[in-house]
């Protein structure tokens, strides 16, 4: 009964989020929900505090909120989303 479903995992792609997506697809529920899996990027993240590492990975509260708002069409800025998907720093 929700417009958006976001899964957040501290692992790489192909884990919990993929399992949820396969279940939703098999049961037809993927047709009625905007699904957004959030995972760690497939790259090395420098040693730092846990908060800093989550921020760099795009899995902090700001990135999660931006993902939800973007999925709902309520925010135009996708800057936090891009950070998590473009790979290593330039």
PDB file of C-alpha atoms in Angstrom:
ATOM      1  CA  UNK A   1       0.000   0.000   0.000  1.00  0.00           C
ATOM      2  CA  UNK A   2       3.014   2.309  -0.395  1.00  0.00           C
ATOM      3  CA  UNK A   3       4.195   4.267  -3.424  1.00  0.00           C
ATOM      4  CA  UNK A   4       7.908   3.630  -2.833  1.00  0.00           C
ATOM      5  CA  UNK A   5       9.941   0.772  -1.357  1.00  0.00           C
ATOM      6  CA  UNK A   6      13.604   1.394  -0.522  1.00  0.00           C
ATOM      7  CA  UNK A   7      15.966  -1.327   0.649  1.00  0.00           C
ATOM      8  CA  UNK A   8      19.235  -0.318   2.283  1.00  0.00           C
ATOM      9  CA  UNK A   9      22.052  -2.767   2.761  1.00  0.00           C
ATOM     10  CA  UNK A  10      25.663  -2.589   3.812  1.00  0.00           C
ATOM     11  CA  UNK A  11      26.688  -4.943   1.052  1.00  0.00           C
ATOM     12  CA  UNK A  12      27.221  -4.831  -2.689  1.00  0.00           C
ATOM     13  CA  UNK A  13      24.570  -5.221  -5.349  1.00  0.00           C
ATOM     14  CA  UNK A  14      23.044  -8.669  -5.649  1.00  0.00           C
ATOM     15  CA  UNK A  15      22.153  -9.178  -2.001  1.00  0.00           C
ATOM     16  CA  UNK A  16      19.017  -8.444  -0.004  1.00  0.00           C
ATOM     17  CA  UNK A  17      17.721  -5.776  -2.402  1.00  0.00           C
ATOM     18  CA  UNK A  18      17.989  -8.150  -5.345  1.00  0.00           C
ATOM     19  CA  UNK A  19      16.143 -10.849  -3.409  1.00  0.00           C
ATOM     20  CA  UNK A  20      13.335  -8.400  -2.573  1.00  0.00           C
ATOM     21  CA  UNK A  21      13.136  -7.251  -6.204  1.00  0.00           C
ATOM     22  CA  UNK A  22      12.882 -10.840  -7.477  1.00  0.00           C
ATOM     23  CA  UNK A  23      10.100 -11.560  -4.985  1.00  0.00           C
ATOM     24  CA  UNK A  24       8.209  -8.410  -6.005  1.00  0.00           C
ATOM     25  CA  UNK A  25       8.606  -9.263  -9.694  1.00  0.00           C
ATOM     26  CA  UNK A  26       7.474 -12.883  -9.268  1.00  0.00           C
ATOM     27  CA  UNK A  27       4.378 -11.875  -7.297  1.00  0.00           C
ATOM     28  CA  UNK A  28       3.426  -8.951  -9.564  1.00  0.00           C
ATOM     29  CA  UNK A  29       3.949  -6.411  -6.793  1.00  0.00           C
ATOM     30  CA  UNK A  30       6.779  -4.699  -8.671  1.00  0.00           C
ATOM     31  CA  UNK A  31       4.138  -3.377 -11.079  1.00  0.00           C
ATOM     32  CA  UNK A  32       2.618  -1.158  -8.393  1.00  0.00           C
ATOM     33  CA  UNK A  33       5.568   0.198  -6.413  1.00  0.00           C
ATOM     34  CA  UNK A  34       8.622   2.298  -7.182  1.00  0.00           C
ATOM     35  CA  UNK A  35      11.473   0.152  -5.887  1.00  0.00           C
ATOM     36  CA  UNK A  36      14.845   1.730  -5.070  1.00  0.00           C
ATOM     37  CA  UNK A  37      17.611  -0.558  -3.741  1.00  0.00           C
ATOM     38  CA  UNK A  38      20.508   1.229  -2.035  1.00  0.00           C
ATOM     39  CA  UNK A  39      23.791  -0.656  -1.644  1.00  0.00           C
ATOM     40  CA  UNK A  40      27.451   0.059  -1.114  1.00  0.00           C
ATOM     41  CA  UNK A  41      29.193   1.111  -4.332  1.00  0.00           C
ATOM     42  CA  UNK A  42      31.512  -1.411  -5.947  1.00  0.00           C
ATOM     43  CA  UNK A  43      34.708   0.456  -5.076  1.00  0.00           C
ATOM     44  CA  UNK A  44      37.082   0.937  -2.181  1.00  0.00           C
ATOM     45  CA  UNK A  45      35.978   3.403   0.479  1.00  0.00           C
ATOM     46  CA  UNK A  46      38.813   5.031   2.409  1.00  0.00           C
ATOM     47  CA  UNK A  47      39.233   4.341   6.111  1.00  0.00           C
ATOM     48  CA  UNK A  48      37.321   6.933   8.102  1.00  0.00           C
ATOM     49  CA  UNK A  49      34.574   7.204  10.706  1.00  0.00           C
ATOM     50  CA  UNK A  50      31.498   5.113  10.036  1.00  0.00           C
ATOM     51  CA  UNK A  51      29.418   8.249   9.429  1.00  0.00           C
ATOM     52  CA  UNK A  52      31.937   9.571   6.903  1.00  0.00           C
ATOM     53  CA  UNK A  53      32.072   6.224   5.099  1.00  0.00           C
ATOM     54  CA  UNK A  54      28.269   6.048   4.844  1.00  0.00           C
ATOM     55  CA  UNK A  55      28.211   9.634   3.558  1.00  0.00           C
ATOM     56  CA  UNK A  56      30.865   8.812   0.911  1.00  0.00           C
ATOM     57  CA  UNK A  57      28.959   5.659  -0.077  1.00  0.00           C
ATOM     58  CA  UNK A  58      25.676   7.537  -0.411  1.00  0.00           C
ATOM     59  CA  UNK A  59      24.019   5.566   2.404  1.00  0.00           C
ATOM     60  CA  UNK A  60      23.673   8.323   5.000  1.00  0.00           C
ATOM     61  CA  UNK A  61      20.380   9.854   6.123  1.00  0.00           C
ATOM     62  CA  UNK A  62      20.640  12.691   3.596  1.00  0.00           C
ATOM     63  CA  UNK A  63      21.092  10.290   0.668  1.00  0.00           C
ATOM     64  CA  UNK A  64      18.281   8.028   1.871  1.00  0.00           C
ATOM     65  CA  UNK A  65      15.897  10.983   2.215  1.00  0.00           C
ATOM     66  CA  UNK A  66      16.939  12.294  -1.223  1.00  0.00           C
ATOM     67  CA  UNK A  67      16.304   8.866  -2.746  1.00  0.00           C
ATOM     68  CA  UNK A  68      12.824   8.741  -1.197  1.00  0.00           C
ATOM     69  CA  UNK A  69      11.934  12.279  -2.265  1.00  0.00           C
ATOM     70  CA  UNK A  70      13.259  11.729  -5.777  1.00  0.00           C
ATOM     71  CA  UNK A  71      11.294   8.458  -6.114  1.00  0.00           C
ATOM     72  CA  UNK A  72       8.165  10.324  -5.052  1.00  0.00           C
ATOM     73  CA  UNK A  73       8.864  13.124  -7.524  1.00  0.00           C
ATOM     74  CA  UNK A  74       9.121  15.671  -4.728  1.00  0.00           C
ATOM     75  CA  UNK A  75      12.705  16.848  -5.276  1.00  0.00           C
ATOM     76  CA  UNK A  76      14.554  17.652  -8.455  1.00  0.00           C
ATOM     77  CA  UNK A  77      18.106  17.476  -7.087  1.00  0.00           C
ATOM     78  CA  UNK A  78      19.717  14.046  -7.417  1.00  0.00           C
ATOM     79  CA  UNK A  79      23.200  15.097  -6.301  1.00  0.00           C
ATOM     80  CA  UNK A  80      23.362  12.613  -3.358  1.00  0.00           C
ATOM     81  CA  UNK A  81      22.170   9.854  -5.668  1.00  0.00           C
ATOM     82  CA  UNK A  82      24.851  10.591  -8.240  1.00  0.00           C
ATOM     83  CA  UNK A  83      27.601  10.437  -5.650  1.00  0.00           C
ATOM     84  CA  UNK A  84      26.703   6.844  -4.828  1.00  0.00           C
ATOM     85  CA  UNK A  85      26.593   5.698  -8.432  1.00  0.00           C
ATOM     86  CA  UNK A  86      29.393   7.473 -10.304  1.00  0.00           C
ATOM     87  CA  UNK A  87      32.240   5.547  -8.716  1.00  0.00           C
ATOM     88  CA  UNK A  88      35.582   6.749  -7.369  1.00  0.00           C
ATOM     89  CA  UNK A  89      36.324  10.387  -6.772  1.00  0.00           C
ATOM     90  CA  UNK A  90      37.672  12.249  -9.784  1.00  0.00           C
TER      91      UNK A  90
END
